[in-house]
Coordinates of C-alpha atoms in Angstrom, one line a residue:
M1488 CA 0.0 0.0 0.0
R1489 CA 1.2 3.5 -0.9
L1490 CA 0.3 6.1 1.8
S1491 CA -0.7 8.6 -0.9
R1492 CA -3.5 6.3 -1.9
Y1493 CA -4.5 5.1 1.6
F1494 CA -7.2 6.5 3.9
L1495 CA -5.3 7.4 7.1
P1496 CA -6.9 10.5 8.8
V1497 CA -4.3 11.1 11.5
L1498 CA -4.8 13.8 14.1
K1499 CA -2.0 16.1 15.3
E1500 CA -3.6 17.0 18.6
N1501 CA -4.8 14.7 21.4
P1502 CA -8.7 14.4 21.3
S1503 CA -10.2 15.9 24.4
E1504 CA -12.7 13.1 24.9
A1505 CA -10.1 10.4 25.1
Q1506 CA -9.3 9.5 28.7
I1507 CA -6.8 6.6 28.3
V1508 CA -3.8 6.0 26.0
S1509 CA -5.4 3.4 23.7
H1510 CA -8.5 5.6 23.0
R1511 CA -6.3 8.6 22.4
L1512 CA -3.9 6.8 20.1
M1513 CA -6.6 5.0 18.1
L1514 CA -8.3 8.3 17.4
R1515 CA -5.0 10.1 16.6
A1516 CA -3.8 7.2 14.3
G1517 CA -7.1 7.3 12.3
M1518 CA -8.1 3.8 13.4
I1519 CA -11.7 4.5 14.6
K1520 CA -14.3 7.2 14.6
Q1521 CA -17.1 7.4 17.1
S1522 CA -20.6 6.9 15.5
A1523 CA -22.6 7.1 18.8
A1524 CA -21.8 6.6 22.5
G1525 CA -19.7 3.4 22.7
I1526 CA -20.2 2.6 19.0
Y1527 CA -17.4 3.1 16.5
S1528 CA -16.7 2.9 12.8
W1529 CA -13.5 0.9 12.2
L1530 CA -11.4 2.8 9.7
P1531 CA -9.0 1.0 7.3
L1532 CA -5.9 0.9 9.7
G1533 CA -8.1 -0.2 12.7
F1534 CA -10.0 -2.7 10.6
K1535 CA -6.7 -4.2 9.4
V1536 CA -5.4 -4.8 12.9
L1537 CA -8.8 -6.1 14.0
K1538 CA -8.7 -8.7 11.2
K1539 CA -5.1 -9.7 12.2
I1540 CA -6.3 -10.4 15.7
E1541 CA -9.3 -12.2 14.5
S1542 CA -7.1 -14.4 12.3
I1543 CA -4.9 -15.4 15.1
V1544 CA -7.9 -16.3 17.2
H1545 CA -9.3 -18.5 14.4
D1546 CA -5.9 -20.2 13.9
E1547 CA -5.6 -21.2 17.6
Q1548 CA -9.3 -22.3 17.9
I1549 CA -9.0 -24.5 14.9
R1550 CA -5.7 -25.9 16.1
A1551 CA -7.5 -26.9 19.3
G1552 CA -10.2 -28.8 17.3
H1553 CA -12.9 -26.2 17.6
I1554 CA -15.4 -25.6 14.8
P1555 CA -16.1 -22.1 13.5
M1556 CA -19.7 -21.1 12.7
Q1557 CA -21.8 -17.9 12.6
M1558 CA -25.0 -17.0 14.6
P1559 CA -27.2 -14.0 14.1
T1560 CA -26.8 -10.7 16.0
M1561 CA -30.6 -10.7 16.8
Q1562 CA -32.2 -13.4 18.9
S1563 CA -35.7 -14.3 19.9
A1564 CA -36.5 -13.5 23.6
D1565 CA -38.3 -16.8 23.8
L1566 CA -35.1 -18.7 24.1
W1567 CA -33.9 -16.5 26.9
R1568 CA -37.2 -17.0 28.7
E1569 CA -36.6 -20.8 28.5
S1570 CA -33.2 -20.4 30.3
G1571 CA -34.6 -17.9 32.8
R1572 CA -32.2 -15.1 31.8
Y1573 CA -34.4 -12.8 29.9
E1574 CA -35.5 -10.7 32.9
A1575 CA -32.4 -11.6 35.0
Y1576 CA -29.8 -10.3 32.6
G1577 CA -30.5 -6.6 33.4
Q1578 CA -30.6 -3.4 31.5
E1579 CA -27.3 -4.1 29.6
M1580 CA -29.4 -6.2 27.3
L1581 CA -30.9 -4.2 24.4
R1582 CA -34.5 -5.4 24.0
V1583 CA -36.5 -4.5 21.0
K1584 CA -39.8 -5.5 19.3
D1585 CA -40.1 -6.3 15.6
R1586 CA -42.9 -5.2 13.4
H1587 CA -45.0 -8.2 14.5
D1588 CA -44.6 -7.1 18.1
R1589 CA -42.4 -10.1 18.9
D1590 CA -39.8 -9.6 21.6
M1591 CA -36.2 -9.7 20.3
L1592 CA -32.8 -8.8 21.6
F1593 CA -29.4 -7.8 20.3
T1594 CA -27.0 -10.6 21.2
P1595 CA -24.9 -9.9 24.3
T1596 CA -23.9 -13.7 24.4
A1597 CA -25.2 -16.8 22.8
E1598 CA -25.6 -19.7 25.3
E1599 CA -29.3 -20.1 24.6
L1600 CA -29.0 -19.9 20.8
I1601 CA -26.2 -22.4 20.6
T1602 CA -28.0 -24.8 23.0
D1603 CA -31.1 -24.6 20.7
I1604 CA -29.0 -25.5 17.7
F1605 CA -27.4 -28.4 19.6
R1606 CA -30.7 -29.9 20.8
A1607 CA -32.2 -29.7 17.3
H1608 CA -29.4 -31.8 15.8
V1609 CA -27.5 -33.9 18.3
S1610 CA -29.2 -36.8 20.2
S1611 CA -26.4 -39.3 20.8
Y1612 CA -23.3 -39.3 23.0
K1613 CA -21.5 -40.7 19.9
D1614 CA -21.5 -37.1 18.5
L1615 CA -19.6 -35.8 21.5
P1616 CA -17.4 -34.0 22.4
L1617 CA -18.4 -31.0 20.3
T1618 CA -17.1 -27.4 20.5
M1619 CA -18.3 -24.7 18.2
Y1620 CA -17.4 -21.0 18.2
Q1621 CA -18.1 -17.8 16.3
I1622 CA -16.5 -14.4 16.0
Q1623 CA -19.4 -11.9 15.9
W1624 CA -20.5 -8.4 16.9
K1625 CA -22.2 -8.2 20.3
F1626 CA -24.0 -5.4 22.1
R1627 CA -24.3 -4.6 25.8
D1628 CA -26.0 -1.3 26.7
E1629 CA -23.4 0.0 29.1
I1630 CA -24.7 2.7 31.4
R1631 CA -21.6 4.7 30.9
P1632 CA -19.5 3.6 27.9
R1633 CA -16.0 4.9 28.1
F1634 CA -12.4 4.3 27.2
G1635 CA -13.0 3.8 23.5
V1636 CA -13.1 0.2 22.4
M1637 CA -12.2 -1.0 25.9
R1638 CA -15.7 -0.4 27.3
G1639 CA -17.9 0.2 24.3
R1640 CA -21.5 -0.9 23.8
E1641 CA -20.9 -2.7 20.5
F1642 CA -17.9 -5.0 20.4
Y1643 CA -16.4 -7.8 18.4
M1644 CA -16.0 -11.1 20.3
K1645 CA -15.1 -14.7 19.9
D1646 CA -17.6 -16.9 21.9
G1647 CA -17.2 -20.6 21.9
Y1648 CA -19.4 -23.4 23.5
N1649 CA -18.5 -26.9 24.4
F1650 CA -20.9 -29.9 24.8
D1651 CA -19.7 -33.0 26.6
L1652 CA -21.2 -36.1 28.1
T1653 CA -19.6 -35.8 31.5
K1654 CA -18.2 -33.2 33.9
E1655 CA -14.7 -34.7 33.4
D1656 CA -15.0 -34.3 29.6
A1657 CA -16.3 -30.7 30.0
L1658 CA -13.4 -29.8 32.3
H1659 CA -11.0 -31.2 29.7
A1660 CA -12.6 -28.8 27.2
Y1661 CA -12.1 -26.0 29.8
N1662 CA -8.4 -26.9 30.0
R1663 CA -8.1 -27.1 26.3
H1664 CA -9.5 -23.6 26.0
L1665 CA -7.0 -22.3 28.6
V1666 CA -4.1 -23.7 26.5
S1667 CA -5.4 -22.3 23.3
Y1668 CA -5.9 -18.9 24.9
L1669 CA -2.4 -18.8 26.2
R1670 CA -1.1 -19.5 22.7
T1671 CA -3.4 -16.9 21.3
Y1672 CA -2.3 -14.0 23.6
E1673 CA 1.4 -14.8 23.3
R1674 CA 1.2 -14.7 19.5
M1675 CA -0.1 -11.1 19.9
G1676 CA 2.8 -10.1 22.1
L1677 CA 0.8 -10.1 25.3
Q1678 CA 1.2 -11.8 28.6
A1679 CA -2.4 -12.5 29.7
I1680 CA -2.5 -14.0 33.2
P1681 CA -5.4 -16.5 34.0
M1682 CA -7.0 -15.4 37.2
R1683 CA -9.7 -17.0 39.3
A1684 CA -12.8 -14.8 38.7
D1685 CA -16.5 -14.4 39.2
S1686 CA -18.9 -15.9 36.7
G1687 CA -21.4 -13.1 36.7
P1688 CA -24.6 -13.6 34.6
I1689 CA -23.1 -16.5 32.6
G1690 CA -23.2 -18.7 35.7
G1691 CA -21.1 -21.6 36.8
D1692 CA -18.5 -22.4 39.5
D1693 CA -15.3 -22.8 37.4
T1694 CA -14.1 -19.7 35.6
H1695 CA -10.9 -17.9 34.9
E1696 CA -10.4 -14.5 33.4
F1697 CA -7.3 -13.6 31.3
L1698 CA -6.0 -10.2 32.3
V1699 CA -3.3 -8.0 30.8
L1700 CA -1.5 -5.9 33.4
A1701 CA -1.9 -2.2 32.7
E1702 CA -2.3 1.0 34.8
T1703 CA -5.6 1.8 33.1
G1704 CA -7.1 -1.6 33.8
E1705 CA -10.7 -1.7 35.1
S1706 CA -10.0 -4.5 37.6
E1707 CA -7.9 -4.6 40.7
V1708 CA -5.8 -7.7 40.7
F1709 CA -3.8 -9.5 43.3
Y1710 CA -1.1 -12.0 42.3
D1711 CA 2.1 -13.8 43.0
S1712 CA 4.8 -12.1 40.9
A1713 CA 6.0 -15.6 40.0
V1714 CA 3.1 -15.9 37.5
T1715 CA 4.7 -13.2 35.3
D1716 CA 7.7 -15.5 34.8
L1717 CA 5.6 -18.1 33.0
T1718 CA 5.5 -18.3 29.2
F1719 CA 4.0 -20.9 27.0
G1720 CA 6.5 -20.5 24.2
D1721 CA 6.6 -22.7 21.2
R1722 CA 5.8 -26.0 23.0
E1723 CA 3.6 -28.4 21.2
I1724 CA 0.5 -29.7 23.0
D1725 CA -1.7 -32.6 22.1
Y1726 CA -5.1 -31.1 22.7
D1727 CA -6.7 -34.6 22.9
S1728 CA -4.4 -35.4 25.9
V1729 CA -6.2 -34.9 29.2
E1730 CA -2.8 -35.1 31.0
Q1731 CA -1.0 -32.5 28.9
C1732 CA -3.8 -30.0 29.1
Q1733 CA -4.3 -30.5 32.8
S1734 CA -0.6 -30.0 33.3
V1735 CA -0.7 -26.6 31.6
L1736 CA -3.7 -25.6 33.7
E1737 CA -1.9 -26.5 36.9
E1738 CA 1.3 -24.7 35.8
F1739 CA -0.5 -21.5 35.0
T1740 CA -3.1 -21.4 37.8
S1741 CA -1.3 -22.9 40.8
K1742 CA 0.2 -19.6 41.8
Y1743 CA -2.1 -17.0 43.4
A1744 CA -3.8 -14.7 40.9
R1745 CA -7.3 -13.3 41.5
T1746 CA -9.4 -10.4 40.6
D1747 CA -10.8 -8.2 43.4
E1748 CA -14.2 -10.1 43.2
T1749 CA -12.6 -13.4 44.3
H1750 CA -9.6 -12.1 46.3
D1751 CA -8.9 -14.0 49.5
E1752 CA -6.7 -12.0 51.8
A1753 CA -5.7 -15.0 53.9
L1754 CA -4.4 -16.9 50.9
F1755 CA -2.7 -13.9 49.5
N1756 CA -0.8 -13.3 52.8
Q1757 CA 0.6 -16.8 52.5
I1758 CA 2.7 -15.7 49.5
P1759 CA 6.2 -14.4 50.5
E1760 CA 5.9 -10.7 51.0
E1761 CA 8.4 -9.8 48.3
R1762 CA 6.3 -11.6 45.7
R1763 CA 2.9 -10.1 46.6
R1764 CA 1.6 -7.7 43.9
V1765 CA -1.4 -5.5 43.7
A1766 CA -2.1 -3.9 40.3
R1767 CA -4.7 -3.1 37.6
G1768 CA -5.6 -5.5 34.8
I1769 CA -7.6 -5.4 31.5
E1770 CA -9.8 -8.4 31.0
V1771 CA -9.3 -9.8 27.4
G1772 CA -11.0 -13.2 27.8
Q1773 CA -12.8 -15.6 30.1
I1774 CA -13.6 -19.3 30.2
F1775 CA -16.5 -20.9 32.1
Y1776 CA -17.7 -24.4 33.0
F1777 CA -21.3 -24.2 34.1
G1778 CA -22.4 -27.9 33.9
T1779 CA -26.0 -28.5 33.0
K1780 CA -27.4 -25.1 33.7
Y1781 CA -28.6 -24.5 30.2
S1782 CA -29.1 -28.1 29.1
D1783 CA -31.4 -28.7 32.1
A1784 CA -33.4 -25.6 31.4
M1785 CA -33.7 -26.1 27.7
G1786 CA -33.8 -29.9 27.3
A1787 CA -30.5 -30.4 25.6
T1788 CA -30.0 -34.1 26.2
V1789 CA -28.3 -37.0 24.5
Q1790 CA -28.8 -40.7 24.8
G1791 CA -25.9 -42.1 26.8
P1792 CA -24.1 -45.4 26.4
D1793 CA -26.7 -47.1 28.7
G1794 CA -29.6 -45.8 26.4
K1795 CA -30.8 -43.3 28.9
N1796 CA -31.1 -39.6 28.1
V1797 CA -28.8 -37.3 30.1
P1798 CA -28.3 -33.5 29.9
V1799 CA -25.0 -32.5 28.4
H1800 CA -22.3 -30.6 30.3
M1801 CA -21.5 -27.3 28.8
G1802 CA -19.0 -24.4 29.1
S1803 CA -18.6 -21.1 27.2
H1804 CA -15.4 -19.3 26.4
G1805 CA -14.9 -15.8 25.2
I1806 CA -12.1 -13.6 23.8
G1807 CA -12.7 -9.8 23.3
V1808 CA -11.3 -9.4 19.8
S1809 CA -12.0 -5.6 19.6
R1810 CA -11.0 -5.1 23.2
L1811 CA -7.7 -6.8 22.6
L1812 CA -6.7 -4.1 20.2
G1813 CA -7.0 -1.5 22.9
A1814 CA -5.3 -3.8 25.4
I1815 CA -2.3 -4.3 23.1
I1816 CA -1.9 -0.5 22.7
E1817 CA -2.2 0.0 26.5
A1818 CA 0.6 -2.6 27.0
S1819 CA 2.8 -1.4 24.1
H1820 CA 3.2 2.3 23.4
D1821 CA 5.5 5.3 24.1
D1822 CA 5.1 9.0 24.0
K1823 CA 5.4 9.0 20.2
G1824 CA 2.6 6.5 19.6
I1825 CA 1.7 2.9 19.2
I1826 CA 4.3 0.1 19.1
W1827 CA 2.7 -2.9 17.5
P1828 CA 4.0 -6.4 18.3
E1829 CA 5.0 -8.2 15.0
G1830 CA 2.1 -10.6 15.3
V1831 CA -0.6 -8.0 14.9
T1832 CA 1.0 -5.1 13.1
P1833 CA -1.2 -3.7 10.3
F1834 CA 1.8 -3.5 7.9
H1835 CA 5.0 -5.4 8.4
C1836 CA 7.3 -2.6 7.5
G1837 CA 7.2 1.1 6.6
I1838 CA 9.2 2.6 3.8
V1839 CA 10.1 6.3 4.1
N1840 CA 11.3 8.2 1.1
L1841 CA 13.3 11.2 2.3
K1842 CA 13.4 12.9 -1.1
Q1843 CA 10.2 12.1 -3.1
G1844 CA 10.7 13.0 -6.7
D1845 CA 14.4 12.1 -6.8
D1846 CA 14.7 9.5 -9.5
E1847 CA 17.2 7.3 -7.6
A1848 CA 15.3 7.5 -4.3
D1849 CA 12.0 6.8 -6.0
A1850 CA 13.5 3.8 -7.9
A1851 CA 15.1 2.4 -4.7
C1852 CA 11.8 2.7 -2.8
N1853 CA 9.9 1.0 -5.5
Q1854 CA 12.4 -1.8 -5.6
L1855 CA 12.2 -2.3 -1.8
Y1856 CA 8.4 -2.3 -2.0
A1857 CA 8.5 -5.0 -4.7
A1858 CA 11.1 -7.1 -2.8
L1859 CA 9.2 -7.0 0.5
T1860 CA 6.0 -7.9 -1.3
A1861 CA 7.7 -10.8 -3.1
A1862 CA 8.9 -12.0 0.3
G1863 CA 5.3 -12.3 1.4
L1864 CA 5.3 -9.1 3.4
D1865 CA 2.9 -6.2 3.4
P1866 CA 4.8 -2.9 3.4
L1867 CA 3.4 0.6 3.7
Y1868 CA 5.3 3.1 1.5
D1869 CA 5.1 6.7 2.5
D1870 CA 5.4 8.3 -0.9
R1871 CA 3.8 11.6 0.0
N1872 CA 5.5 15.0 -0.8
E1873 CA 5.9 15.7 2.9
R1874 CA 8.9 16.8 5.0
A1875 CA 10.9 14.0 6.6
G1876 CA 9.9 14.9 10.1
G1877 CA 6.3 14.6 9.3
K1878 CA 6.8 11.2 7.7
F1879 CA 8.7 9.9 10.7
A1880 CA 6.1 11.2 13.1
T1881 CA 3.4 9.4 11.2
M1882 CA 5.3 6.1 11.2
D1883 CA 6.0 6.5 14.9
L1884 CA 2.3 7.2 15.6
I1885 CA 0.9 4.2 13.7
G1886 CA 3.6 2.0 15.3
L1887 CA 4.9 -0.3 12.5
P1888 CA 7.6 -2.5 14.1
W1889 CA 10.2 -1.8 11.3
R1890 CA 11.0 1.2 9.1
I1891 CA 13.3 1.4 6.1
T1892 CA 14.5 4.9 5.4
V1893 CA 15.7 5.7 1.9
G1894 CA 17.6 8.9 1.0
P1895 CA 20.1 10.1 -1.6
R1896 CA 23.0 10.3 0.8
G1897 CA 22.7 6.6 1.9
L1898 CA 22.1 5.4 -1.6
K1899 CA 25.4 6.9 -2.7
N1900 CA 27.0 4.4 -0.3
G1901 CA 24.6 1.6 -1.3
V1902 CA 22.8 1.5 2.0
V1903 CA 19.4 2.2 3.5
E1904 CA 18.6 2.6 7.2
L1905 CA 16.6 -0.1 9.0
T1906 CA 15.0 1.0 12.3
S1907 CA 13.3 -0.9 15.1
R1908 CA 10.3 1.0 16.4
R1909 CA 10.5 -0.8 19.8
T1910 CA 14.2 -0.1 20.6
G1911 CA 14.8 2.9 18.3
D1912 CA 18.0 1.2 17.1
S1913 CA 19.0 1.7 13.5
E1914 CA 21.6 0.1 11.2
E1915 CA 22.7 0.8 7.7
L1916 CA 22.3 -2.2 5.4
S1917 CA 22.1 -2.8 1.7
P1918 CA 18.5 -2.9 0.5
E1919 CA 18.8 -6.6 -0.1
E1920 CA 20.1 -7.2 3.5
A1921 CA 17.3 -5.0 5.0
V1922 CA 14.6 -7.0 3.2
K1923 CA 16.2 -10.3 4.3
K1924 CA 16.4 -9.2 7.9
V1925 CA 12.7 -8.1 8.1
A1926 CA 11.6 -11.3 6.4
Q1927 CA 13.6 -13.4 9.0
V1928 CA 11.9 -11.5 11.8
Y1929 CA 8.5 -12.4 10.6
K1930 CA 9.3 -16.0 10.1
A1931 CA 9.7 -16.2 13.9
H1932 CA 6.6 -14.0 14.5
P1933 CA 3.9 -15.2 12.1
T1934 CA 1.1 -12.7 11.8
G1935 CA -2.6 -13.1 11.4
R1936 CA -3.7 -13.0 7.8
G1937 CA -5.8 -9.8 8.0
F1938 CA -6.6 -7.8 4.9

């Protein structure tokens, strides 16, 4: 993409309505525009990152054996009356009537709808286990939407649902999701700590939230600092292995880590004092096991091995895809702008032409653009007739991990400048060496497919 042809409405000044870093930088970088309170249009740069995040979520869900599908954003209230949640859910649910005066609702979550799909088509234990998921827009009518996409009313979310014959099978599905979520967040350059949490309106006794530590987090968290030393890395896990998935769960949840809702001061005080931490965290996902809560209420049963009908055991598992974008910025920025981790960057590398219109510089930039593209990368070439300082400021603001700067002086010596956005370190390399180095970086950090 050439920046002269791209839609990137960057702002020079900080928007007055933005209270936190991610909201401010997303507005300044031309990623979103507010349409109504807590509802945003996703402009090309923001949409591109959103799709990168979505792609990674899909990759890791499919790797874990989960099946993608799509459900509607509007649901019938009748299903929610079956489960008993229609009145209990509260004012966050947007309730509407259609032209035939039927009660409808804009989906905040889809336990009822997926249970209805399951009971219509599955009747035997032989069809289990089964986990299906979607990535879809949701709506919760927050009383005070704020912080941009971090606490909006409309949000993009992955919600998955497992159906199993026994509690033991369902808890394996729970563990499988925990493993897949750890992989997902690390691919995005995040450390998301699983913390014992409260189930809220979803229900169930077993639940963990995944929180990214950040000063602007909405939750107070208490944890053993040893949990921040844990990484999943590139280890391979057999998702069908109960033992391997259970082992990962124990490794990542045996140390104390809880939100303020489930905090136990007595247990916390058993941690050595030098390892006790109190901080803020941003929730980016949650997993639940809730047993037969919905299958009992809605008649979702299968015929077991003994021929008797039994309710299935269920769980639900969510990742806030649009919220993740804000969380990544909160965790990775400086006073110049965003610093995208390689896994989710909208463009792999920026090309800055210091003397647009100079035949040699123009030719070198075009050759770099072609070489990066041929290497399977997606570069952004700033070919505008702007001063160098403005081009650098734009690149720093939008946060591409790598920048190649091309100017007549360097080209006389056969070199360009390759700069790391995260460290600020630069080195002079031949154009061929610069392309090779950037390509090697992304072999180790595969990105989502995006657009």
